[in-house]
Structures are given as structure tokens and as C-alpha cells.
Coordinates of C-alpha atoms and ligand atoms in Angstrom, one line a residue:
M1 CA 26.5 -1.5 -30.9
R2 CA 26.1 -2.2 -27.1
L3 CA 29.5 -3.6 -26.7
I4 CA 31.1 -0.4 -28.2
F5 CA 29.0 1.7 -26.0
S6 CA 29.7 -0.4 -22.9
S7 CA 33.6 -0.4 -23.3
L8 CA 33.6 3.4 -24.2
T9 CA 31.7 4.0 -21.0
I10 CA 33.9 1.9 -18.7
I11 CA 36.9 4.0 -19.9
F12 CA 34.9 7.1 -19.3
L13 CA 33.8 5.9 -15.9
S14 CA 37.1 4.7 -14.6
F15 CA 38.6 7.9 -15.9
N16 CA 36.2 9.9 -13.9
I17 CA 36.2 7.8 -10.8
S18 CA 39.8 8.3 -10.3
N19 CA 39.7 11.9 -10.9
S20 CA 36.6 12.3 -8.8
Q21 CA 35.2 14.9 -11.1
I22 CA 32.3 13.4 -12.8
L23 CA 30.2 15.6 -14.9
Q24 CA 27.2 16.9 -13.1
N25 CA 24.1 16.7 -15.2
D26 CA 20.3 16.0 -14.6
T27 CA 20.7 12.4 -13.5
Y28 CA 21.3 10.9 -10.1
Q29 CA 24.6 9.1 -10.5
Y30 CA 25.2 6.7 -7.7
F31 CA 28.3 4.8 -7.0
I32 CA 28.4 1.9 -4.6
D33 CA 31.5 -0.6 -4.0
L34 CA 30.2 -3.8 -2.5
N35 CA 33.7 -4.9 -1.8
K36 CA 34.0 -2.1 0.9
A37 CA 31.0 -3.3 2.9
E38 CA 31.9 -3.4 6.6
N39 CA 29.8 -4.6 9.4
D40 CA 26.8 -4.9 7.2
Q41 CA 27.1 -1.3 6.2
L42 CA 27.8 0.3 2.8
E43 CA 29.0 3.7 1.9
I44 CA 26.9 5.3 -0.7
E45 CA 28.1 8.1 -3.0
L46 CA 25.8 10.3 -5.2
I47 CA 26.8 12.8 -7.7
T48 CA 23.7 14.8 -7.4
P49 CA 21.6 16.3 -10.4
V50 CA 21.9 20.0 -10.7
I51 CA 19.9 21.7 -8.2
S52 CA 18.7 25.4 -8.8
T53 CA 17.2 26.3 -5.6
A54 CA 18.7 27.7 -2.5
T55 CA 17.8 24.9 -0.3
T56 CA 16.6 21.5 -1.0
E57 CA 15.5 18.3 0.9
F58 CA 16.9 14.9 0.4
K59 CA 14.6 12.1 1.3
L60 CA 14.4 8.4 1.7
P61 CA 10.7 7.0 1.6
A62 CA 8.7 6.5 4.7
M63 CA 6.7 3.8 2.8
V64 CA 6.9 2.1 -0.4
P65 CA 4.0 0.7 -2.7
G66 CA 2.7 -2.8 -1.9
T67 CA 3.8 -3.0 1.9
Y68 CA 0.9 -1.0 3.2
R69 CA 3.0 -0.2 6.3
V70 CA 5.2 2.8 7.2
Y71 CA 8.9 1.6 7.6
N72 CA 10.8 4.9 7.5
F73 CA 13.9 3.8 5.5
G74 CA 15.8 7.1 6.6
R75 CA 16.4 5.5 9.9
F76 CA 19.3 3.3 8.3
V77 CA 21.1 6.3 6.9
S78 CA 23.9 7.8 9.0
G79 CA 26.7 10.2 8.5
L80 CA 25.2 12.1 5.6
K81 CA 27.4 14.9 4.4
A82 CA 27.0 17.2 1.3
Y83 CA 29.9 18.7 -0.8
D84 CA 30.3 21.4 -3.5
K85 CA 32.4 20.7 -6.6
S86 CA 35.7 21.8 -4.6
G87 CA 35.0 19.4 -1.9
N88 CA 33.9 21.9 0.7
E89 CA 31.3 20.7 2.9
L90 CA 27.8 22.3 2.8
T91 CA 25.5 22.6 5.9
T92 CA 22.9 19.9 6.3
E93 CA 20.1 19.7 8.8
K94 CA 18.1 16.6 9.6
K95 CA 14.5 17.5 9.4
D96 CA 12.9 14.2 10.3
V97 CA 13.7 10.5 10.2
N98 CA 13.6 10.4 6.5
S99 CA 14.5 14.0 5.3
W100 CA 17.8 16.3 5.2
E101 CA 17.8 19.9 4.5
I102 CA 20.7 21.1 2.5
S103 CA 21.8 24.7 2.3
N104 CA 23.4 26.4 -0.6
A105 CA 22.0 23.6 -2.7
D106 CA 22.7 25.5 -5.8
K107 CA 26.4 24.6 -5.4
L108 CA 25.5 20.9 -4.4
Y109 CA 27.6 18.3 -6.2
K110 CA 27.9 15.3 -4.2
L111 CA 26.3 13.3 -1.2
K112 CA 27.9 10.8 0.8
Y113 CA 26.3 8.6 3.5
F114 CA 26.4 5.2 5.1
V115 CA 23.4 2.8 5.0
D116 CA 23.0 -0.3 7.5
D117 CA 20.9 -3.1 6.3
S118 CA 17.4 -3.7 7.7
F119 CA 17.7 -7.6 7.7
D120 CA 19.9 -7.4 10.8
D121 CA 17.8 -4.6 12.4
T122 CA 17.4 -5.4 16.1
S123 CA 14.8 -2.8 16.9
D124 CA 11.0 -3.6 17.4
E125 CA 10.0 -1.9 14.2
K126 CA 11.0 -4.8 11.9
I127 CA 10.8 -4.5 8.2
F128 CA 9.2 -7.1 6.2
E129 CA 12.4 -8.7 4.4
P130 CA 10.9 -8.5 0.8
A131 CA 10.9 -4.7 1.4
G132 CA 14.2 -4.6 3.1
T133 CA 17.8 -4.6 2.6
S134 CA 20.6 -7.0 3.2
I135 CA 24.5 -6.4 3.2
E136 CA 26.5 -9.7 3.6
K137 CA 30.0 -9.1 2.5
D138 CA 31.2 -11.7 0.0
S139 CA 27.9 -13.6 -0.1
V140 CA 24.6 -11.7 -0.8
F141 CA 23.3 -8.1 -1.2
I142 CA 19.6 -7.4 -1.4
F143 CA 19.1 -3.9 -3.0
N144 CA 15.4 -3.0 -2.4
N145 CA 16.7 0.3 -3.8
H146 CA 14.5 2.6 -1.6
G147 CA 16.6 1.5 1.3
F148 CA 19.8 2.8 -0.3
F149 CA 18.9 5.6 -2.7
G150 CA 17.0 8.6 -2.1
Y151 CA 15.6 11.7 -4.0
F152 CA 15.2 15.5 -3.9
K153 CA 11.7 16.4 -3.4
D154 CA 11.3 18.5 -6.6
N155 CA 13.4 15.9 -8.6
L156 CA 11.5 12.7 -8.6
K157 CA 11.3 12.3 -12.4
N158 CA 15.1 12.5 -13.2
E159 CA 17.0 9.6 -14.5
Y160 CA 19.1 7.3 -12.1
V161 CA 22.3 5.5 -13.0
L162 CA 23.4 3.0 -10.5
N163 CA 27.1 2.0 -10.6
F164 CA 28.0 -1.0 -8.8
T165 CA 31.6 -2.2 -8.2
K166 CA 31.0 -6.0 -7.3
P167 CA 33.2 -9.1 -6.1
D168 CA 34.5 -11.4 -8.7
G169 CA 31.7 -13.4 -10.4
F170 CA 28.9 -11.7 -8.6
Y171 CA 25.7 -11.2 -10.8
G172 CA 23.1 -8.6 -10.2
S173 CA 19.6 -10.0 -10.8
S174 CA 17.0 -7.3 -11.7
S175 CA 14.7 -6.2 -14.4
L176 CA 16.3 -2.7 -14.5
A177 CA 18.1 -2.1 -17.7
N178 CA 21.7 -3.1 -17.6
T179 CA 24.0 -0.9 -19.7
I180 CA 27.3 -2.4 -18.3
R181 CA 28.0 -6.0 -17.0
N182 CA 31.5 -7.3 -16.6
N183 CA 33.2 -9.2 -14.0
N184 CA 33.6 -6.3 -11.4
L185 CA 31.2 -3.7 -12.7
E186 CA 27.4 -3.6 -13.2
V187 CA 25.5 -0.5 -14.2
F188 CA 21.8 -0.1 -14.1
T189 CA 19.6 2.6 -15.2
A190 CA 16.1 3.8 -14.6
P191 CA 14.0 6.6 -16.0
D192 CA 12.7 7.9 -12.5
Y193 CA 12.6 7.2 -8.8
Q194 CA 9.3 5.2 -8.9
F195 CA 11.0 2.9 -11.3
V196 CA 14.1 2.5 -9.1
V197 CA 11.9 1.6 -6.3
D198 CA 10.0 -0.7 -8.5
N199 CA 12.9 -2.9 -9.4
P200 CA 14.9 -4.6 -6.7
I201 CA 18.5 -6.1 -7.4
M202 CA 19.9 -9.1 -5.7
F203 CA 23.8 -9.6 -5.9
C204 CA 25.3 -12.9 -5.4
L205 CA 27.1 -15.7 -7.3
P206 CA 24.5 -16.5 -9.8
D207 CA 22.1 -19.5 -9.8
T208 CA 19.8 -18.4 -12.4
T209 CA 17.5 -20.0 -15.1
T210 CA 15.7 -18.2 -17.9
I211 CA 12.1 -19.3 -19.3
N212 CA 11.3 -17.5 -22.6
F213 CA 8.0 -16.9 -23.8
D214 CA 7.3 -15.3 -27.2
E215 CA 6.5 -12.0 -25.5
T216 CA 8.3 -12.3 -22.2
S217 CA 11.6 -13.4 -20.7
V218 CA 11.5 -14.7 -17.4
L219 CA 14.6 -14.9 -15.1
I220 CA 14.6 -17.1 -12.0
S221 CA 17.5 -16.2 -9.6
V222 CA 18.1 -18.1 -6.4
Y223 CA 20.2 -17.5 -3.2
S224 CA 20.1 -20.6 -1.0
P225 CA 22.9 -20.6 1.3
G226 CA 22.5 -24.4 1.9
K227 CA 22.0 -24.9 -1.8
G228 CA 18.9 -26.9 -1.1
V229 CA 16.7 -25.0 -3.7
K230 CA 18.0 -24.6 -7.1
S231 CA 16.8 -22.2 -9.9
K232 CA 16.4 -25.2 -12.3
D233 CA 13.9 -27.0 -10.1
L234 CA 12.0 -23.8 -9.3
S235 CA 11.9 -22.9 -13.0
A236 CA 10.3 -26.4 -13.9
K237 CA 7.3 -25.5 -11.5
L238 CA 7.2 -21.9 -12.4
K239 CA 7.1 -22.6 -16.1
D240 CA 3.9 -24.6 -15.4
L241 CA 2.5 -21.9 -13.5
L242 CA 3.3 -19.1 -15.9
N243 CA 1.7 -21.1 -18.8
A244 CA -1.5 -21.5 -16.8
I245 CA -1.4 -17.7 -16.0
R246 CA -0.8 -17.1 -19.6
N247 CA -3.6 -19.2 -20.9
F248 CA -5.9 -17.5 -18.3
L249 CA -4.9 -14.0 -19.3
G250 CA -5.7 -14.8 -23.0
G251 CA -2.3 -16.0 -24.3
K252 CA -0.1 -13.3 -23.2
L253 CA 1.7 -12.4 -20.0
T254 CA 1.4 -8.8 -18.8
A255 CA 5.0 -7.8 -18.6
D256 CA 7.9 -7.9 -21.5
R257 CA 10.3 -9.1 -18.9
Y258 CA 10.1 -10.5 -15.3
T259 CA 12.5 -11.5 -12.6
F260 CA 11.7 -13.9 -9.7
I261 CA 14.2 -13.2 -7.1
F262 CA 14.3 -15.9 -4.5
Y263 CA 16.3 -15.2 -1.3
F264 CA 16.4 -18.3 1.0
T265 CA 17.7 -17.6 4.6
N266 CA 19.0 -19.7 7.5
K267 CA 18.8 -16.8 10.0
E268 CA 15.9 -15.8 12.3
G269 CA 14.4 -12.7 10.5
S270 CA 11.4 -10.6 11.4
G271 CA 9.4 -13.8 11.9
S272 CA 7.4 -13.3 8.5
F273 CA 8.1 -15.0 5.1
G274 CA 6.7 -13.9 1.9
A275 CA 7.1 -11.8 -1.0
L276 CA 6.7 -8.2 -2.5
E277 CA 5.2 -7.6 -6.0
H278 CA 6.6 -5.1 -8.7
N279 CA 5.7 -4.4 -12.3
Y280 CA 8.6 -6.6 -13.6
S281 CA 9.7 -8.5 -10.7
S282 CA 8.9 -10.1 -7.4
L283 CA 11.1 -10.6 -4.4
Y284 CA 10.7 -13.7 -2.1
F285 CA 12.0 -14.1 1.5
M286 CA 11.6 -17.8 2.6
P287 CA 13.4 -20.2 5.1
D288 CA 16.5 -22.2 3.5
V289 CA 15.4 -25.9 3.4
P290 CA 17.5 -29.0 2.6
K291 CA 17.2 -30.7 -0.5
E292 CA 14.7 -33.3 0.7
S293 CA 12.3 -30.6 1.8
A294 CA 12.9 -28.5 -1.5
P295 CA 9.8 -30.0 -3.3
Y296 CA 7.5 -29.0 -0.5
M297 CA 8.8 -25.4 -0.4
I298 CA 8.6 -25.2 -4.2
N299 CA 4.9 -26.3 -4.1
Q300 CA 4.3 -23.5 -1.5
L301 CA 6.1 -21.2 -3.7
Q302 CA 3.9 -21.9 -6.8
S303 CA 0.9 -20.2 -4.9
T304 CA 3.0 -17.3 -3.6
S305 CA 4.4 -16.8 -7.1
A306 CA 1.0 -16.9 -8.8
H307 CA -0.1 -14.1 -6.3
E308 CA 2.8 -11.9 -6.9
F309 CA 2.5 -12.4 -10.6
Y310 CA -1.1 -11.5 -10.7
H311 CA -0.3 -8.3 -9.0
T312 CA 1.0 -7.1 -12.6
V313 CA -2.8 -7.0 -13.1
T314 CA -3.8 -5.3 -10.0
P315 CA -2.9 -2.9 -8.4
L316 CA 0.0 -2.4 -10.9
N317 CA -2.3 -1.9 -13.9
L318 CA -5.5 -1.2 -12.1
H319 CA -5.4 1.1 -9.2
S320 CA -6.7 4.3 -7.7
E321 CA -5.1 7.7 -7.4
E322 CA -3.6 6.9 -4.0
I323 CA -1.5 4.0 -5.6
G324 CA -1.0 5.8 -9.0
N325 CA 0.4 9.0 -7.5
F326 CA 2.3 7.3 -4.8
D327 CA 3.6 9.7 -2.3
F328 CA 6.5 8.0 -0.6
N329 CA 6.8 10.2 2.4
N330 CA 3.1 11.0 3.1
P331 CA 1.2 7.9 1.9
K332 CA -2.5 8.0 1.4
M333 CA -4.6 4.7 1.6
S334 CA -7.2 3.5 -1.0
K335 CA -10.4 2.0 0.2
H336 CA -9.9 -0.9 -2.2
L337 CA -7.4 -3.5 -0.6
W338 CA -10.2 -6.0 -1.3
L339 CA -9.3 -5.6 -4.9
Y340 CA -5.4 -5.0 -4.7
E341 CA -4.8 -7.9 -2.2
G342 CA -8.0 -9.9 -1.9
V343 CA -8.8 -10.3 -5.6
T344 CA -5.1 -11.1 -6.4
E345 CA -5.1 -13.7 -3.7
Y346 CA -8.4 -15.1 -5.1
F347 CA -6.9 -15.3 -8.6
A348 CA -3.7 -17.0 -7.5
D349 CA -5.7 -19.9 -6.3
Y350 CA -8.5 -19.7 -8.8
I351 CA -6.1 -19.8 -12.0
Q352 CA -4.5 -22.9 -10.6
L353 CA -7.8 -24.5 -10.3
R354 CA -9.1 -23.4 -13.6
E355 CA -6.0 -24.4 -15.4
G356 CA -5.9 -27.9 -13.7
L357 CA -2.9 -27.4 -11.4
V358 CA -5.1 -28.1 -8.3
D359 CA -8.5 -30.0 -8.3
L360 CA -11.8 -28.8 -6.7
K361 CA -11.3 -30.9 -3.5
E362 CA -8.1 -29.2 -2.8
Y363 CA -9.4 -26.0 -3.6
G364 CA -12.4 -26.4 -1.2
K365 CA -9.7 -27.1 1.6
N366 CA -8.3 -23.7 0.7
I367 CA -11.7 -22.0 1.1
E368 CA -12.1 -23.8 4.4
R369 CA -8.7 -22.4 5.5
K370 CA -9.7 -19.0 4.4
I371 CA -12.9 -18.9 6.0
S372 CA -11.4 -20.1 9.4
G373 CA -8.6 -17.7 9.0
S374 CA -11.0 -14.7 8.4
M375 CA -12.7 -15.5 11.8
M376 CA -9.4 -14.5 13.5
Y377 CA -10.3 -11.0 12.5
N378 CA -13.1 -8.6 13.0
D379 CA -15.6 -9.8 10.6
S380 CA -18.0 -6.8 10.8
L381 CA -15.5 -4.3 10.1
P382 CA -16.3 -2.8 6.9
F383 CA -13.5 -3.7 4.5
T384 CA -13.2 -0.3 2.9
E385 CA -12.8 1.2 6.5
M386 CA -10.2 -1.4 7.4
S387 CA -8.4 -0.5 4.0
L388 CA -8.3 3.1 4.7
G389 CA -7.0 2.6 8.2
A390 CA -4.4 -0.2 7.4
L391 CA -1.6 2.0 8.2
D392 CA -2.6 2.9 11.6
K393 CA -5.9 2.3 13.2
Y394 CA -6.6 -1.2 11.7
E395 CA -2.9 -2.3 11.3
E396 CA -3.8 -5.5 13.1
Q397 CA -6.6 -6.4 10.7
Y398 CA -4.4 -6.0 7.7
F399 CA -3.8 -9.7 7.2
N400 CA -7.5 -10.4 6.7
V401 CA -6.9 -9.1 3.1
Y402 CA -5.4 -12.7 2.3
Q403 CA -8.4 -14.4 4.0
K404 CA -11.6 -12.4 3.6
G405 CA -10.3 -10.5 0.8
A406 CA -9.9 -13.6 -1.4
L407 CA -13.5 -14.8 -0.3
I408 CA -14.8 -11.3 -1.4
G409 CA -13.1 -12.1 -4.8
L410 CA -14.8 -15.7 -5.0
S411 CA -18.2 -14.2 -3.9
L412 CA -18.1 -11.6 -6.6
D413 CA -16.9 -13.9 -9.3
I414 CA -19.8 -16.2 -8.6
L415 CA -22.3 -13.4 -8.3
I416 CA -21.4 -11.7 -11.5
R417 CA -21.6 -15.2 -13.5
E418 CA -25.0 -15.7 -12.0
E419 CA -26.0 -12.2 -13.0
S420 CA -24.8 -12.4 -16.5
N421 CA -26.2 -15.9 -17.0
G422 CA -22.7 -17.3 -17.0
S423 CA -21.2 -15.2 -19.8
M424 CA -19.1 -12.9 -17.7
G425 CA -16.7 -13.4 -14.7
L426 CA -14.8 -11.1 -12.5
Q427 CA -11.8 -11.3 -14.8
D428 CA -13.8 -10.1 -17.8
V429 CA -14.9 -7.1 -15.8
I430 CA -11.2 -6.6 -14.8
N431 CA -10.1 -6.8 -18.3
I432 CA -12.7 -4.2 -19.5
M433 CA -11.2 -1.8 -16.7
L434 CA -7.6 -2.6 -17.9
Q435 CA -8.4 -1.4 -21.3
K436 CA -9.8 1.9 -19.8
Y437 CA -7.1 2.5 -17.1
G438 CA -3.7 0.6 -17.1
K439 CA -0.3 1.5 -15.6
D440 CA -0.4 5.3 -16.0
K441 CA -4.2 6.1 -15.5
S442 CA -5.7 5.7 -12.1
F443 CA -9.4 5.5 -11.3
K444 CA -11.1 7.4 -8.6
D445 CA -11.5 5.6 -5.2
E446 CA -15.0 6.9 -4.9
D447 CA -16.1 5.7 -8.4
L448 CA -14.9 2.1 -8.4
F449 CA -18.0 0.4 -7.1
D450 CA -20.3 2.5 -9.6
E451 CA -18.1 1.6 -12.5
I452 CA -18.3 -2.2 -11.7
V453 CA -21.9 -2.1 -11.2
A454 CA -22.3 -0.2 -14.5
L455 CA -20.4 -3.2 -16.1
T456 CA -22.5 -5.8 -14.2
S457 CA -25.8 -5.3 -12.3
P458 CA -27.4 -3.5 -9.4
K459 CA -27.2 -6.7 -7.4
I460 CA -23.2 -6.5 -7.5
G461 CA -23.8 -2.9 -6.1
E462 CA -25.9 -4.4 -3.2
F463 CA -23.1 -6.7 -2.4
F464 CA -20.5 -4.0 -2.2
Q465 CA -22.8 -1.9 -0.1
N466 CA -23.7 -4.6 2.3
Y467 CA -20.6 -6.6 2.6
V468 CA -17.5 -4.8 1.4
A469 CA -18.6 -1.0 2.5
G470 CA -21.1 -2.3 5.1
D471 CA -20.7 -4.3 8.3
Q472 CA -22.9 -7.4 7.3
R473 CA -21.2 -10.5 7.2
I474 CA -20.8 -12.3 4.0
P475 CA -23.4 -15.3 3.7
Y476 CA -20.7 -17.5 2.2
S477 CA -22.9 -20.7 2.2
E478 CA -25.5 -18.9 0.3
I479 CA -23.2 -17.7 -2.3
F480 CA -20.8 -20.6 -2.8
S481 CA -23.8 -23.0 -3.0
K482 CA -24.6 -21.4 -6.3
V483 CA -21.7 -23.4 -7.7
G484 CA -22.2 -26.5 -5.4
I485 CA -20.0 -25.6 -2.7
K486 CA -21.6 -26.1 0.7
V487 CA -20.1 -24.3 3.8
K488 CA -21.1 -25.8 7.2
S489 CA -20.5 -23.6 10.1
I490 CA -19.9 -25.2 13.3
P491 CA -19.5 -23.1 16.7
Y492 CA -17.0 -24.2 19.4
N493 CA -15.3 -22.9 22.5
K494 CA -11.8 -21.2 22.6
I495 CA -9.7 -20.1 25.5
D496 CA -9.8 -16.5 25.6
M497 CA -6.2 -15.6 25.4
G498 CA -7.0 -11.8 25.1
G499 CA -4.4 -9.5 23.6
V500 CA -1.4 -11.6 23.4
Q501 CA 1.0 -11.1 20.7
M502 CA 3.0 -14.1 19.6
G503 CA 6.1 -14.7 17.3
F504 CA 8.0 -17.6 16.3
N505 CA 11.6 -18.7 17.3
Q506 CA 13.1 -20.5 14.1
K507 CA 15.9 -22.0 16.2
T508 CA 13.7 -23.8 18.9
Y509 CA 10.7 -23.9 16.6
R510 CA 8.5 -22.6 19.3
L511 CA 5.9 -19.8 19.5
V512 CA 7.2 -17.0 21.7
I513 CA 5.0 -14.6 23.7
K514 CA 6.0 -11.1 22.4
Q515 CA 3.5 -8.9 24.3
I516 CA 0.7 -9.2 26.7
A517 CA -2.1 -6.6 26.8
E518 CA -2.3 -4.8 30.2
D519 CA -5.9 -6.0 30.7
N520 CA -5.2 -9.6 30.0
S521 CA -6.3 -11.3 33.4
F522 CA -6.1 -15.0 32.2
V523 CA -2.6 -15.0 30.8
K524 CA -1.4 -12.6 33.6
E525 CA -2.9 -14.9 36.3
L526 CA -1.0 -17.8 34.7
G527 CA 2.2 -16.0 35.3
V528 CA 3.2 -16.0 31.6
K529 CA 6.0 -13.3 30.9
N530 CA 7.1 -11.8 27.6
G531 CA 9.7 -14.0 25.9
D532 CA 8.4 -17.2 27.2
E533 CA 8.4 -19.9 24.7
L534 CA 5.4 -22.2 24.7
V535 CA 6.2 -25.8 25.0
S536 CA 3.0 -27.8 26.0
I537 CA -0.5 -27.3 27.1
N538 CA -2.0 -29.9 29.3
G539 CA 0.5 -32.4 28.3
K540 CA 0.1 -31.7 24.5
Q541 CA 3.1 -30.3 22.6
I542 CA 2.5 -27.0 21.0
N543 CA 3.8 -26.5 17.5
F544 CA 2.5 -25.0 14.2
M545 CA 0.3 -28.0 13.6
T546 CA -1.4 -28.3 16.9
M547 CA -1.6 -24.6 17.7
R548 CA -5.1 -24.3 16.5
E549 CA -6.3 -27.4 18.4
I550 CA -4.6 -26.6 21.6
F551 CA -6.6 -23.5 22.7
G552 CA -9.9 -25.2 21.9
S553 CA -11.4 -26.6 18.8
L554 CA -14.1 -29.1 17.7
K555 CA -11.8 -31.9 18.5
N556 CA -10.6 -30.4 21.7
K557 CA -13.6 -29.3 23.7
I558 CA -12.9 -26.6 26.2
K559 CA -15.2 -24.9 28.9
T560 CA -14.7 -22.5 31.6
G561 CA -13.4 -24.1 34.9
D562 CA -11.2 -26.6 33.2
N563 CA -7.8 -27.0 34.5
F564 CA -5.1 -25.6 32.6
E565 CA -1.3 -26.4 32.8
M566 CA 1.2 -24.9 30.3
V567 CA 4.7 -25.4 30.3
V568 CA 7.2 -22.6 29.1
A569 CA 10.8 -22.4 28.4
R570 CA 12.1 -19.3 30.2
N571 CA 15.8 -18.0 30.4
D572 CA 16.9 -17.1 33.9
E573 CA 19.3 -14.2 34.8
S574 CA 22.3 -16.2 33.5
G575 CA 20.6 -16.8 30.2
T576 CA 20.1 -20.5 31.0
E577 CA 16.8 -22.1 29.8
K578 CA 14.6 -23.6 32.3
M579 CA 11.1 -25.1 31.9
E580 CA 8.4 -23.6 34.0
T581 CA 5.0 -25.1 34.8
L582 CA 2.2 -22.6 35.0
K583 CA -1.0 -23.7 36.4
G584 CA -4.6 -22.1 36.3
V585 CA -8.2 -22.6 35.6
V586 CA -9.8 -21.6 32.2
S587 CA -11.7 -18.2 33.3
K588 CA -13.1 -17.2 30.0
V589 CA -13.9 -18.7 26.8
K590 CA -15.3 -17.2 23.4
T591 CA -17.3 -18.8 20.7
A592 CA -15.4 -19.2 17.5
F593 CA -16.7 -20.9 14.2
D594 CA -15.1 -23.6 12.3
S595 CA -16.2 -24.2 8.8
E596 CA -16.3 -27.5 6.8
V597 CA -16.4 -27.0 3.1
I598 CA -17.9 -29.8 1.1
I599 CA -17.8 -30.1 -2.7
E600 CA -21.3 -31.2 -3.6
K601 CA -21.9 -33.8 -6.4
D602 CA -25.7 -33.7 -6.7
L603 CA -26.3 -30.5 -8.4
S604 CA -29.4 -28.9 -9.7
E605 CA -29.4 -27.8 -13.4
Q606 CA -28.7 -24.1 -12.3
Q607 CA -25.7 -25.2 -10.2
I608 CA -24.3 -27.3 -12.9
K609 CA -24.7 -24.4 -15.3
L610 CA -22.8 -21.8 -13.0
R611 CA -20.3 -24.2 -11.9
T612 CA -19.3 -24.9 -15.6
A613 CA -19.3 -21.3 -16.2
W614 CA -17.1 -20.7 -13.2
L615 CA -14.6 -23.7 -14.0
G616 CA -14.7 -22.9 -17.8
K617 CA -15.5 -26.5 -18.4
Ligands
ZN701 ZN1 0.0 -9.2 -2.5

């Protein structure tokens, strides 16, 4: 059946392409020829759905789900032109960075425009690559579809057909339904715009492995320019992980198909690595590593993959209206990032612990890192407020969702078990809510705390009011000791660098000063300039490993009045790198706290009971 349908459609399509009179209907019919990429730019052709209004607006998104950042994908579009059936140009007017108004829209037949990729964007507004686009002729294409394909504001629910002409042997990895796939042509369809955005595609020569479970087929697709990481090696690790998640979720995975898209890069990108979640896939952007380092990378990816996969639970199947009725061009934030990102991060690690992929000692180290990490952010800012302001006011605090957010998850899990006498945990509460809500039904942002309290106890309500919606600091040691995890908090002095933003140069492996706040006297006095790369402090080399120690730590005690000598690498006018030694005196320190997490062995009866309930053994 499928074969007949496919070959017929091919004849139909090629006939139509050559005659450039494709029948217009209710669908968005997109045509892209990957062979015609030039200077990392692609021409996009759209046979539009029939529009019945006199004017319409064509839009690309300002933001997409899961990123919690406004990116304005319209800024990569240029040369947009609209035509009627006879090929006459219609008037278009750019309304804002993401919108084009089209006159005589009831005559509209075709749009043509060019798209530049975001991976090579040189502006300061870098897009986190897992949400971005890449056009590398003859090697790889990343279609985060929201970067290429747009929508008319009243036609978000129309079907999309994406027709790709591709280089010989290229393969499009995606969870989108594929209606045609041959050597040079690939056609994907999606029921609406949200679905197009939710399903990225990677085109390249394939390195893929499939893992089959009874209910789910999982595709692992890898692009590694140095061929250091192979889909076969990754899939061995991911199979263990998916089995663990499957066990944990009650013997079934949440999606009927799933695609892991791994893009490894040998170029300097935005400076961040990571992944973005979707209902049926996740897309990873990581540094390409040589074969010898691949096992380390694969280990690292186990936790990242666990995080992304757990997102199929929340926010994808458990979310408030702000996420459920996602507005691509006027995004609204929910108060509950602690749930979407924090609880996800908690479960990513906890599932591995509970299912035996990591032991309690290793898990303890992980809590230690999360507590220390969370102390780099404002610990008394209510998490619900941070969440509402994550796009603007509290942008800088967002990354705390992976630190404190996860600790909120652990605290809740322990407290819910204590209150239920061990019979119920956080996942049980989520399971009940999944039954009630799910992908297509949103909860009300305002009601979430009350709903969880109704399923658990008033004590949980107090926790939410004090520590999630309130400004009180979570008493980690008190809560975690209920399962025999001791947290020792130890103060130390740290050099107050003030408002300095740092990046990382992947070529030199050095930290780079990106921006210095105007009122930052210490760094200014030293003579540090934007673009300086940090080489050493007081004779000690600065790198990722020593970074936390070097500005002051328990081991490296620092006080005001200490001499301070910093070597930076700086380019002179001719672009030649020179080493500069900057000298000063530490003028300001601030108190920071380091935490030590100890897994206790001597437990009370109550602690044994709760730890057993928490670990499930
Ligand atoms: Zn996440």
C-alpha cells in the first residue's frame, strides 16, 4: 500500500514541480532543495494554504517551547516575496522582526524567502544550538523547523507537507511521519504547526541504530564529523537507561516512537552545550570528541538523555495553560519551572539511582554539586517569581532550575514519603495528575499547589508557601537527613568579581571575559578588558577544573588585602596574542558556602524506613 502511494505521489510531485503549478489547498506545502544551499543559506518555497482574508500576517516564532528564551527566528529570514497564481508579486510589508503583512492575501499562492542558519550567527544574541538551525552544504543540516517554516496567524492548525530534495544518500532523522523516502527525496508531514515545531529533522549521511521495545521504537542518529562517537556505542548505553526509565514508569515508555538526534561539533558555537526536549525526540549539541574520549562523553550523555526523556512526562504531558496553549509570538510564562525543569532534573538522576545505574555515594556527590551550584544564584528569590520572570527580569537566574529546581524535587519526594508513611512518592503524585491532565489538557497555574496538597498533606503546602513561592531558604540538611543524607555547610571567602560575564574559548580552552559591569571596581582596577582570556592567578593555571578553587575556596583561603596577580592573553591591534600580567590587591570578598554531603550509615529506625521507601529497596 505504502509503496504504491509513494511512487504515485512522486510522479505527481515531479510533474507539478516542473510545471510549477501545484494545486493549492488547505495545507502548507513547503519545498526545500538541500543541494542548492549556498553560503549557509537556503531558499524556501511555500505553496500557501488558501487564505480568505484581504490581508494576512506570515510569522516565524519569537520563542519555542522548552527554551524559555526569546530568540526571534524571523531575524534569519531575508528577501521574502509573495506571489499570486500567475506569478505576479503581491505587496508585503515587514511589521516586526518576526512578521510580514501580505496585501491581497485572498490571491496569495506562493511565498519565497531565504533563511540563514543560526549556528553561524555572529551577533551577540546567540541561539542555544539545540533550538537552532545549521546549513552545511554536503555535510549536515539541522532543521529545527521553527527556524525555517512559518505560519499565518489564523492558520496554525493546518497540515504541513515538507518536501526535501537532498544529496545522494542523505537521511532525514526525525519522528515526523515520513510519506516518501528515496535516494534524493524525502517528504514529511505534520498535522499542525505545533507538531512541525515539536519534531526537528537532521539530514546527513546516516549513522543510526534502532532500539525496539514492545511499545516504542527508538532511533538513535549521530552526526560526528570526527567519527569519534558512534550510534552503536551510544545505543548500548541508552538501552540500559531506557530500560531503567521504562521500569520506573511502570513498564511502558511514554511515547510510541522516539528519536535521539545527536549533533557533535568541532566548531566554536554559542558556548553552551546541551539538548532540547520534544514529545517524540530530543536534539543534542555536544563537542565532537576523539574515539578515546567517547566513553566519557557517552556517560555524560546518559544523564542528559535521562533528563530530556523525562520531559515526555513534564512539561509535555503535565503543564499549565501557558505551555499548553503556547503562543509562539507572545509567550507567557508559568510559575512552575520548578516542576518542568527542576523535577525533571531530579528524576533524571533519581531514576538512575533507583534503578541501579549509579550508587548512593555517586548520587551524594551530585547533590553536593547541585547545592554548591545553587549558591551561585539568588537563593532567597522565590522560585515562582523567578519562573515568571525567566524571559526578562530574572534571565540570569534561569539556570538555577537545574540546581535548586532539582533540590526542590528531592525535598518534595522525601517529604511526601514521610507524610504518607512511605507509601507514596513524588512520581505517584505525578502519575495521578497525568491521568487527569495529559498532553491536551492543561492545569491552571494558580491551582497546582492546591491540587498537589489535596493529593498529599498540608505539610507539603507549607513547603510550597515557604520555599517555592516564599523567600525562605530550604533547610536541606533537615530534610535530607530524613533519609540519612547529611549536609554540612561550610563558609569561606571568595573574591568578589562583581558583575563579570565569562565565556569559554573552545580553541584555546580558556575562560574569556565577555562583559564587565560598569560599577565593578576590582576587575576595572586590575585593568581587565573585554576579550581577555584568563591564563593564571597567582601562578596557578586557570581551567575548568581549577576555576572554582582559584577565586577562593575552602582549600584556597583568600582575604581582603591579599596580593593578586593575574595573567591574561590579549590580542594587540595586529591581532597577535600577548601575555599581560595584571597586579592588584584583593579589595572585596564575599562569603560563600561549600557543602559536604555525607551518606550516613548509622540510621535510626525511622531513617531506615524512609530511605528504603525512597530507594524502593
Ligand atoms: Zn529540560
